[in-house]
CSV table of C-alpha atoms and ligand atoms in Angstrom, one decimal:
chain,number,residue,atom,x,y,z
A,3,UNK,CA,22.1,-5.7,16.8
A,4,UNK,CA,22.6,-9.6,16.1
A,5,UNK,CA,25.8,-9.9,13.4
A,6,UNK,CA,24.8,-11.0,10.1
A,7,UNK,CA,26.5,-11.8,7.1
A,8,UNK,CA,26.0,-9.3,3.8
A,9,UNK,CA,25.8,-10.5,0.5
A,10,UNK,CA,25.3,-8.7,-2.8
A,11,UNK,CA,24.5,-10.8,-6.1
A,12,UNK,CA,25.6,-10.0,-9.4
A,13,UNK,CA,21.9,-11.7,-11.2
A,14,UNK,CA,18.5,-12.6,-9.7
A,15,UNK,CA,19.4,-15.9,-10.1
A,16,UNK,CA,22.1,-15.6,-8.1
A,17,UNK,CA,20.0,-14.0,-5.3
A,18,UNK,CA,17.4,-17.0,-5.5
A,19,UNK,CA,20.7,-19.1,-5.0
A,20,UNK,CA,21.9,-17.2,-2.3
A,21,UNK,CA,18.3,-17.4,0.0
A,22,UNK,CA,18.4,-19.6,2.9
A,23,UNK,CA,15.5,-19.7,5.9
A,24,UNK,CA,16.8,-16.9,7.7
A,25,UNK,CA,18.2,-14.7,5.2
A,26,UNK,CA,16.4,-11.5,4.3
A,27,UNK,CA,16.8,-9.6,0.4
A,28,UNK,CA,17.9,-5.9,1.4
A,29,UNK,CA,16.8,-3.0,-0.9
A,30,UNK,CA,16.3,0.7,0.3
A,31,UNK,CA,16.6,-0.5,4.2
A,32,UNK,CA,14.5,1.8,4.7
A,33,UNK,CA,12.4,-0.3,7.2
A,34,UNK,CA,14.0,-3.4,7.4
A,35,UNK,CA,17.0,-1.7,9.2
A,36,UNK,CA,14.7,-0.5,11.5
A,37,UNK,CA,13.3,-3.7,12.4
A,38,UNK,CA,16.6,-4.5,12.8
A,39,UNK,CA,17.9,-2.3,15.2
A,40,UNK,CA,15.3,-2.5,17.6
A,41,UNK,CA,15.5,-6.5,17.7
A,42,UNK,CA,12.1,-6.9,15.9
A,43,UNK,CA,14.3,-8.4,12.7
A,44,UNK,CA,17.3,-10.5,13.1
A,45,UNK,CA,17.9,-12.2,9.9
A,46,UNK,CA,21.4,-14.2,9.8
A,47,UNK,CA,22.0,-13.1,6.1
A,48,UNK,CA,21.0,-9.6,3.9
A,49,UNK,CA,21.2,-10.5,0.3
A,50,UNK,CA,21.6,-6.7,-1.0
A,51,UNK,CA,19.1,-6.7,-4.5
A,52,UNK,CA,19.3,-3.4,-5.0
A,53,UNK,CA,22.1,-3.3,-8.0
A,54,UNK,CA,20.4,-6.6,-9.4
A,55,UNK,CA,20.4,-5.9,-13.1
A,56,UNK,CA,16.5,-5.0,-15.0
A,57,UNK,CA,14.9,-4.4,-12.0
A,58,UNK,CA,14.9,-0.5,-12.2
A,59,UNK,CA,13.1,0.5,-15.3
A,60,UNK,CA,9.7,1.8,-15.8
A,61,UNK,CA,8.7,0.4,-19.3
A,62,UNK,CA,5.2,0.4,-21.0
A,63,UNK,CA,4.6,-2.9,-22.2
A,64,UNK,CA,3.1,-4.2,-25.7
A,65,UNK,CA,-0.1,-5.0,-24.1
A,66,UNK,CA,-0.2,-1.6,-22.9
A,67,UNK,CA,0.5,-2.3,-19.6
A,68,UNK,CA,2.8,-0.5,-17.2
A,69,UNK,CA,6.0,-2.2,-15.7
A,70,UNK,CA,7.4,-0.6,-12.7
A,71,UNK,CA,10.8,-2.8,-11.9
A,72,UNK,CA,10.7,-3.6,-8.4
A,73,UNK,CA,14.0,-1.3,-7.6
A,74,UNK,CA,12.7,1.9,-9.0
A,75,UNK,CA,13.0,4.6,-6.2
A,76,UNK,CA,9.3,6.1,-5.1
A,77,UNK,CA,10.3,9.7,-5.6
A,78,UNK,CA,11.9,8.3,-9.1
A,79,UNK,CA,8.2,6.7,-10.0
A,80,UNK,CA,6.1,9.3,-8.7
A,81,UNK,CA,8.0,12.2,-10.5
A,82,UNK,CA,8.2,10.2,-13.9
A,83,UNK,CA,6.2,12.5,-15.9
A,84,UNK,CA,4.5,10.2,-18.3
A,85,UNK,CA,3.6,7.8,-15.3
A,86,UNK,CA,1.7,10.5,-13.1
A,87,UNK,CA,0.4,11.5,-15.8
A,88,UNK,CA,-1.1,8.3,-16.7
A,89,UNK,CA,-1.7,7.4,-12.7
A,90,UNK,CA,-1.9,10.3,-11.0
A,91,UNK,CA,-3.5,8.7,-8.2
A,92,UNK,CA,-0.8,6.5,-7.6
A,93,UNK,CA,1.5,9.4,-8.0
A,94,UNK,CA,-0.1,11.1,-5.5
A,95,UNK,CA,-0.4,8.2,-2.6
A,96,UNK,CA,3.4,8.0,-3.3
A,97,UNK,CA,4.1,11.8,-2.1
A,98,UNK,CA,2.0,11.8,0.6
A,99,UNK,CA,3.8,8.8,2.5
A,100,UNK,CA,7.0,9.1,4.8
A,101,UNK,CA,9.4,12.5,3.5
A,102,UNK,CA,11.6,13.3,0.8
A,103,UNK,CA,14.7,11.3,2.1
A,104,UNK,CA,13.0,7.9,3.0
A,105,UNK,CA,11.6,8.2,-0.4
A,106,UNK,CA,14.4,9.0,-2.3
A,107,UNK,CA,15.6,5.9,-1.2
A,108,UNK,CA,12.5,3.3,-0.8
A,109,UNK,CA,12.1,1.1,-3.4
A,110,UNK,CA,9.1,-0.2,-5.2
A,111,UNK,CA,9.5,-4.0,-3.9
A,112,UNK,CA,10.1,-2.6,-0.3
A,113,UNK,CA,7.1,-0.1,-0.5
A,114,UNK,CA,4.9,-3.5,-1.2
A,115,UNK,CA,6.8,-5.3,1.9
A,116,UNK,CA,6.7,-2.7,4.7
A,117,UNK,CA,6.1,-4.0,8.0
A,118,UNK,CA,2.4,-2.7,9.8
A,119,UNK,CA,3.9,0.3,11.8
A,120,UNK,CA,2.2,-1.4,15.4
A,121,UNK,CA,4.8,-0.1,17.9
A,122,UNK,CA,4.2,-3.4,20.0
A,123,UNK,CA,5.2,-5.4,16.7
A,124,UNK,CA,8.9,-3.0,16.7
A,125,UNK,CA,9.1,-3.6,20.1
A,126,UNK,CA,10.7,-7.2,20.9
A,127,UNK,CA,9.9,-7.1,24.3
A,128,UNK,CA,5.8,-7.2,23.5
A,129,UNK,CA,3.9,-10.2,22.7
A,130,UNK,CA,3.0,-10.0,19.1
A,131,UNK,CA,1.2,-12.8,17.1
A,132,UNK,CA,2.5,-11.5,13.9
A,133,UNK,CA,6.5,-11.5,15.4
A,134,UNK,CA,6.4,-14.7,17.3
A,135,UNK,CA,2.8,-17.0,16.5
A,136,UNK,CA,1.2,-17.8,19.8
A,137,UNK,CA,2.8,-14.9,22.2
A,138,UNK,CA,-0.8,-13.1,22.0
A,139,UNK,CA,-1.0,-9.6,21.2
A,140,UNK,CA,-0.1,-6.7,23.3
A,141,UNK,CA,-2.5,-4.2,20.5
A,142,UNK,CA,-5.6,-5.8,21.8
A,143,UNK,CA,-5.4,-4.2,25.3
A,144,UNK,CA,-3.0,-1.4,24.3
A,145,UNK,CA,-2.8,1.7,22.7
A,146,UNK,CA,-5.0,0.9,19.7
A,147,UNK,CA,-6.6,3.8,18.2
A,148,UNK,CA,-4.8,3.8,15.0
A,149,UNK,CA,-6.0,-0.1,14.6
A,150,UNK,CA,-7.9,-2.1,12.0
A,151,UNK,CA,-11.5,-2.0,12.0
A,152,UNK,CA,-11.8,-4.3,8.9
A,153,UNK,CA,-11.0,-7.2,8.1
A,154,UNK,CA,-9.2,-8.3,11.9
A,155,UNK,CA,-8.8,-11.1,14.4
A,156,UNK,CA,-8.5,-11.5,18.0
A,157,UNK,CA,-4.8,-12.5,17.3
A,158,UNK,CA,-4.0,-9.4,15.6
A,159,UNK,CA,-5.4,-5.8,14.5
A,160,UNK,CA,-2.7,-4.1,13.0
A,161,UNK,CA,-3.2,-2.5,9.6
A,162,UNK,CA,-1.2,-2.0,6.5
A,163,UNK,CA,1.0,1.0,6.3
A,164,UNK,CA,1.2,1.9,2.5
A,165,UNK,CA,-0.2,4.7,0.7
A,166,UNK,CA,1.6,3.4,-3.1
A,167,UNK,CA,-0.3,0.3,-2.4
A,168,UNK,CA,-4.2,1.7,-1.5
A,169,UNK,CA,-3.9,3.0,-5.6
A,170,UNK,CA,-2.5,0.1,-7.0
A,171,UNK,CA,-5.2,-2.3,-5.4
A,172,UNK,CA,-8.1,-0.3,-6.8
A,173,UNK,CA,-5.8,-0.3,-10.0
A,174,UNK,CA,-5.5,-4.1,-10.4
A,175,UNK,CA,-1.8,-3.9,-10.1
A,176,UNK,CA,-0.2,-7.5,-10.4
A,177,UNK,CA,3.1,-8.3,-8.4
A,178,UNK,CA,5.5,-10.2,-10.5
A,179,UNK,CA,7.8,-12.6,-8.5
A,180,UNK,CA,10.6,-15.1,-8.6
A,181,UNK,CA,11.1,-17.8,-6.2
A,182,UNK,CA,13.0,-21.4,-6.1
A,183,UNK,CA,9.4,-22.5,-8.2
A,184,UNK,CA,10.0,-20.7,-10.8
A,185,UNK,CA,7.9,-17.0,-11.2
A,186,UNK,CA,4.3,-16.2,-11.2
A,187,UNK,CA,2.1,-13.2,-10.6
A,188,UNK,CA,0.5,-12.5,-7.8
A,189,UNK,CA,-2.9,-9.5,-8.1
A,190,UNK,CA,-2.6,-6.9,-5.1
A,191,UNK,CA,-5.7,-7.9,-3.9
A,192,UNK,CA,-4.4,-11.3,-2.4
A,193,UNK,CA,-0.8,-10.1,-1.9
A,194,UNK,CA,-1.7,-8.9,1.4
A,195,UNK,CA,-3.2,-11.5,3.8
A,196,UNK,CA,-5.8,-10.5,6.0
A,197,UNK,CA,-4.7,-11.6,9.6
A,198,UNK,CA,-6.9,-14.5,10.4
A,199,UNK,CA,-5.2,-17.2,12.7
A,200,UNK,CA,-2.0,-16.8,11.1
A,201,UNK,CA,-0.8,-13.0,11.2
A,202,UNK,CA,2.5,-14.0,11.1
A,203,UNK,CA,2.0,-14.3,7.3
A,204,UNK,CA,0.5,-11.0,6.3
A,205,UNK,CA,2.5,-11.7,2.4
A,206,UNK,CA,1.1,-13.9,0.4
A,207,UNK,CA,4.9,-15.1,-0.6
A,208,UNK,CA,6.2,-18.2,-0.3
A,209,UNK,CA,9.7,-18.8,1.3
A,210,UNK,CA,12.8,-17.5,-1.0
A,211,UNK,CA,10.8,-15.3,-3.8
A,212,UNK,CA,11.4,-12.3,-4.7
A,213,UNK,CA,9.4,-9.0,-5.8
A,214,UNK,CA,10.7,-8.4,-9.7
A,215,UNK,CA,7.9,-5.9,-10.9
A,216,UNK,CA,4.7,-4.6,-10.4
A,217,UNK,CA,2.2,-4.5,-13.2
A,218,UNK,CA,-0.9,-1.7,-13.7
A,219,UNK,CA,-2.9,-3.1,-17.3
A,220,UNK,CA,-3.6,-0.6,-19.7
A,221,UNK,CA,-7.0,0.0,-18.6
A,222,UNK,CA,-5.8,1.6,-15.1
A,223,UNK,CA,-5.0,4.1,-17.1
A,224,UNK,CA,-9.0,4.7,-17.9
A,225,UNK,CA,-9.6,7.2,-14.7
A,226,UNK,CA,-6.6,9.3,-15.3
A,227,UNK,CA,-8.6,12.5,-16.0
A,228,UNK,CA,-11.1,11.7,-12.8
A,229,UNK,CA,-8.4,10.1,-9.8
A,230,UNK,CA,-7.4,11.3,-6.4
A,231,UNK,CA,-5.9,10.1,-3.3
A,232,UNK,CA,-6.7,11.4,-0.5
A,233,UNK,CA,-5.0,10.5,3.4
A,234,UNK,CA,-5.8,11.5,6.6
A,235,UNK,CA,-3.1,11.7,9.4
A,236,UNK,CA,-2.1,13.6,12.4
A,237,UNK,CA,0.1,16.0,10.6
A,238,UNK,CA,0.4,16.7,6.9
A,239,UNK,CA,3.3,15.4,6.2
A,240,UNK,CA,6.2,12.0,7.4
A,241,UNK,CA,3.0,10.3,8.7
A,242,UNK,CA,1.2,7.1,8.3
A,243,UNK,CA,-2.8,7.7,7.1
A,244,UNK,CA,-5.1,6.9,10.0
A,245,UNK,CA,-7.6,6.9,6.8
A,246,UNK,CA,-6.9,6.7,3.1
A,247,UNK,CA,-8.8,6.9,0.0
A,248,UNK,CA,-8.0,6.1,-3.6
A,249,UNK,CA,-11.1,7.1,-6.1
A,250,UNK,CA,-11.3,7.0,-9.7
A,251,UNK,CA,-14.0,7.4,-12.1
A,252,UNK,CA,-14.4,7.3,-15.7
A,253,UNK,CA,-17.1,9.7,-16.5
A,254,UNK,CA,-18.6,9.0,-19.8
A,255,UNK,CA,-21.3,12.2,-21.0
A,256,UNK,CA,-21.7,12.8,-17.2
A,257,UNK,CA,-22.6,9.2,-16.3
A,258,UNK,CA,-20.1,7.1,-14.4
A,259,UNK,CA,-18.8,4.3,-16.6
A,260,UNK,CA,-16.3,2.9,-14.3
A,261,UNK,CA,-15.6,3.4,-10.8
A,262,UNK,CA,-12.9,2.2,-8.7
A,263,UNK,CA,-12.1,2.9,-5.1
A,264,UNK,CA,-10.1,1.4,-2.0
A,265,UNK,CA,-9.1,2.4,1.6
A,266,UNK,CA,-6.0,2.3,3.6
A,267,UNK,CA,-5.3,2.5,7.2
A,268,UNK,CA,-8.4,0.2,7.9
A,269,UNK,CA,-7.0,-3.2,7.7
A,270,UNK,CA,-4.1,-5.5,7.0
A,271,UNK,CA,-4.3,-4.7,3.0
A,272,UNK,CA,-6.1,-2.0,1.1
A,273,UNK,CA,-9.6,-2.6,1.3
A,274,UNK,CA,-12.0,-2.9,-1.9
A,275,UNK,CA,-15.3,-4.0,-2.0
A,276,UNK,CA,-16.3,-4.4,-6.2
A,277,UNK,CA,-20.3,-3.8,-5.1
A,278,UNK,CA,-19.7,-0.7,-4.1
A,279,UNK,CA,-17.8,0.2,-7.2
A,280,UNK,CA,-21.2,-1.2,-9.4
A,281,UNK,CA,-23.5,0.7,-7.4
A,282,UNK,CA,-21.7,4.1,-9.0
A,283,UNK,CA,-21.9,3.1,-12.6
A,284,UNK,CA,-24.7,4.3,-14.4
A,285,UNK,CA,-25.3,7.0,-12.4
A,286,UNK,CA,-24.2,10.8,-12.7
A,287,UNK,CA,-21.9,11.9,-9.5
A,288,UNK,CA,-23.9,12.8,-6.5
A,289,UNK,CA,-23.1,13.3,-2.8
A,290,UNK,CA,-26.2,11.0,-1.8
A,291,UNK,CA,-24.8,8.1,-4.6
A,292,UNK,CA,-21.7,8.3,-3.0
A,293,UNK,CA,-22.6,8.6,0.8
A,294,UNK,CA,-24.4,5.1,-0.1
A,295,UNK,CA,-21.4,3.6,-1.8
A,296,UNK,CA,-18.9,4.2,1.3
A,297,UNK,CA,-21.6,2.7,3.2
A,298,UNK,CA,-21.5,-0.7,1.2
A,299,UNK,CA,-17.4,0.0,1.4
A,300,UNK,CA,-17.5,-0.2,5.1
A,301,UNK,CA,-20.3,-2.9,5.5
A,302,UNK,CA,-19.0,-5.1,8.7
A,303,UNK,CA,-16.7,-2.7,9.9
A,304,UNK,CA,-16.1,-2.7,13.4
A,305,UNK,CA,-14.3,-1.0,16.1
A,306,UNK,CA,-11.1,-3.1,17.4
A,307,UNK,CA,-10.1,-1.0,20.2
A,308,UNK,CA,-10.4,2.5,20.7
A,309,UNK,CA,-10.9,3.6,17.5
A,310,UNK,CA,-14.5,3.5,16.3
A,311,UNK,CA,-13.9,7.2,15.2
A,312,UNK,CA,-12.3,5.9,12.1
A,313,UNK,CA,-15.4,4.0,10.6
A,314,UNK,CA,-17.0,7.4,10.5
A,315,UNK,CA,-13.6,8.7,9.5
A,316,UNK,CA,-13.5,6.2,6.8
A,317,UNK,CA,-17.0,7.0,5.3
A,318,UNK,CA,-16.3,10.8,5.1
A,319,UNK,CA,-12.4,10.1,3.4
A,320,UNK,CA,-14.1,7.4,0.6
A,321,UNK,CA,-17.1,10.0,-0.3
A,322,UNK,CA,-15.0,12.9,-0.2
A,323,UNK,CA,-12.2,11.4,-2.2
A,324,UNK,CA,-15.4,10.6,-5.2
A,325,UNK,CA,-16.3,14.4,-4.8
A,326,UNK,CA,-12.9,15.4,-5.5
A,327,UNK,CA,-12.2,12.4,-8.3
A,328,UNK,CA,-15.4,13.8,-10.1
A,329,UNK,CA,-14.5,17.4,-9.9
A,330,UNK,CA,-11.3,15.7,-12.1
A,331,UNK,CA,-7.5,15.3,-12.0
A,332,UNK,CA,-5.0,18.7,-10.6
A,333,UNK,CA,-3.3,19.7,-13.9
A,334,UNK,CA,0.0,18.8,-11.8
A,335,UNK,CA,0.3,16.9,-8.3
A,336,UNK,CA,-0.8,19.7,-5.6
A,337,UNK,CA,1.7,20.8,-3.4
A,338,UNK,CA,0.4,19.5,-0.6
A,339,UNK,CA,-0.4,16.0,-2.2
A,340,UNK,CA,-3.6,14.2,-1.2
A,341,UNK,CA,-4.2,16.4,1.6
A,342,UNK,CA,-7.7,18.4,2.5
A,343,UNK,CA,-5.7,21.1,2.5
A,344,UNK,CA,-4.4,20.8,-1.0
A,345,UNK,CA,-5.6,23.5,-3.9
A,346,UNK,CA,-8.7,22.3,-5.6
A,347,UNK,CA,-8.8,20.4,-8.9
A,348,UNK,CA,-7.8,22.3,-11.9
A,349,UNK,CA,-5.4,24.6,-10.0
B,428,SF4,FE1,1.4,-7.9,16.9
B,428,SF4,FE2,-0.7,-7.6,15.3
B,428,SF4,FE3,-1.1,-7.5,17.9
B,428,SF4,FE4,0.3,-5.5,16.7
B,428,SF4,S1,-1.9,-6.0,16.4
B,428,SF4,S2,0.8,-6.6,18.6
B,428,SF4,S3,1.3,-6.6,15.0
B,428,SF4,S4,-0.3,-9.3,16.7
């Protein structure tokens, strides 16, 4: 491992302060020290921001929105009563990623951050757009079944890792940050950058800021009695989805009155297309209606390697996650959270 020096700040303006090109801000490690280990991350200087003071509260806020500080644990934010409650979805996506330990010590702001989990992108000694632009990409010609088949370029088809952050696009979450400009917010939906000709940017952050909050308005909370998540992966649990779903409706005497819905696993951010949530309201739920709106949801999808198998995959995760949204919310996250396997609704 390259040496580094370790710094921990007392304020955030302090950690601003401290950034230089080359440093990195440190909060559960969980990935970063990874990265670092295997070479894939060599930043000269850690600034540690997890003790950084108001960064760890969950608060509701007077506009009714929810604000998750950006150093809340995930097991601390998914087994906050009164926030599954309200977001069960997102409770849900957050205990069906990684295992009990990682997320006892992942953090919100780190969660948002993750790296794509392309082993040629941990592996220094592959050529990786996204780790070095212009060294080509070792995915393209690799092992690639667990690739993007949305939203890609020839210089890179890895996909986004998160489960917390599939619920929180179709949720119109809004990333608070600080930076040497001052702070501004930043919606989920153009936090993660699709690939394009510069993967080696897949945040849409500029140099220095730092993730202070994330924001769900108050009416995310409107699908709270009709919202799952759903992930598939190669084993049930400590795995990253090769397909995820996030569904929620708002049924209104039967009728859909609002629909939202996103997938993860199939490109380099959660993946939302609004046409494909209009097509649902309106109507009552129905296989057919929703077999139709996956098929909007995956319009252009395309294989990008050997993994065609998760267009299909893809369709059947987005209409089964509707059937299970409709049939409404578990009275408590299942045991087996967001898994086919898990008890049905109600249970
Ligand atoms: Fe790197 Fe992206 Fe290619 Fe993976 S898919 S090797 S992350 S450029």
């Amino acid at each position: 491992m390259k040496p580094f020096d370790y710094i921990k700040p007392a304020t955030v303006d302090a950690a601003l302060a401290a950034w230089t090109p080359g440093a990195a801000y440190l909060a559960g490690g969980t990935n970063l020290v990874d990265l670092m280990k295997t070479g894939a991350a060599m930043p000269d200087t850690l600034i540690d921001v997890t003790r950084l003071p108001g960064l760890a509260a969950i608060e509701d806020l007077p506009d009714g929105a929810t604000r998750i500080g950006a150093m809340v644990r995930n097991s601390d934010l998914a087994h906050d009563r009164d926030f599954a409650a309200a977001f069960p979805m997102v409770a849900e996506a957050i205990l069906a990623g990684a295992s009990g330990q990682l997320r006892n010590a992942a953090t919100v702001g780190g969660n948002l951050l993750q790296q794509t989990r392309c082993s040629y992108f941990q592996d220094p000694h592959s050529p990786c757009n996204r780790r070095e632009p212009g060294a080509g990409c070792a995915a393209r010609e690799g092992v690639n079944s667990t690739h993007a088949i949305l939203g890609w370029s020839e210089g890179c088809i890895a996909t986004n890792p998160s489960d917390f952050c599939v619920p929180l696009a179709a949720l119109d979450a809004v990333v608070e940050v600080q930076g040497p400009n001052g702070g501004r917010d930043i919606p989920m939906a153009a936090f993660h950058r699709l690939p394009g000709d510069t993967p080696d940017k897949p945040f849409a952050l500029e140099p220095g800021e730092l993730v202070l909050a994330v924001r769900l308005p108050a009416d995310a909370r409107a699908t709270r009695a009709n919202s799952r998540y759903l992930k598939v992966r190669e084993r049930t649990s400590f795995a990253f989805a090769l397909v995820s779903a996030a569904a929620g409706l708002t049924l209104d005497n039967g009728r859909i009155a609002e629909a939202r819905l996103a997938l993860g696993g199939v490109a380099a951010r959660p993946w939302r297309v609004p046409e494909a949530e209009d097509m649902l309201v309106g109507h009552a739920p129905d296989r057919d209606l929703f077999d139709r709106a996956a098929a909007v949801l995956l319009e252009g999808a395309a294989p990008s390697g050997d993994n065609a198998y998760k267009i299909e995959l893809a369709r059947r995760t987005a209409v089964k996650a509707l059937d299970m949204a409709a049939a409404g919310t578990p009275a408590r996250v299942p045991a087996l959270p967001a898994s086919t396997f898990g008890e049905p609704a109600h249970a």
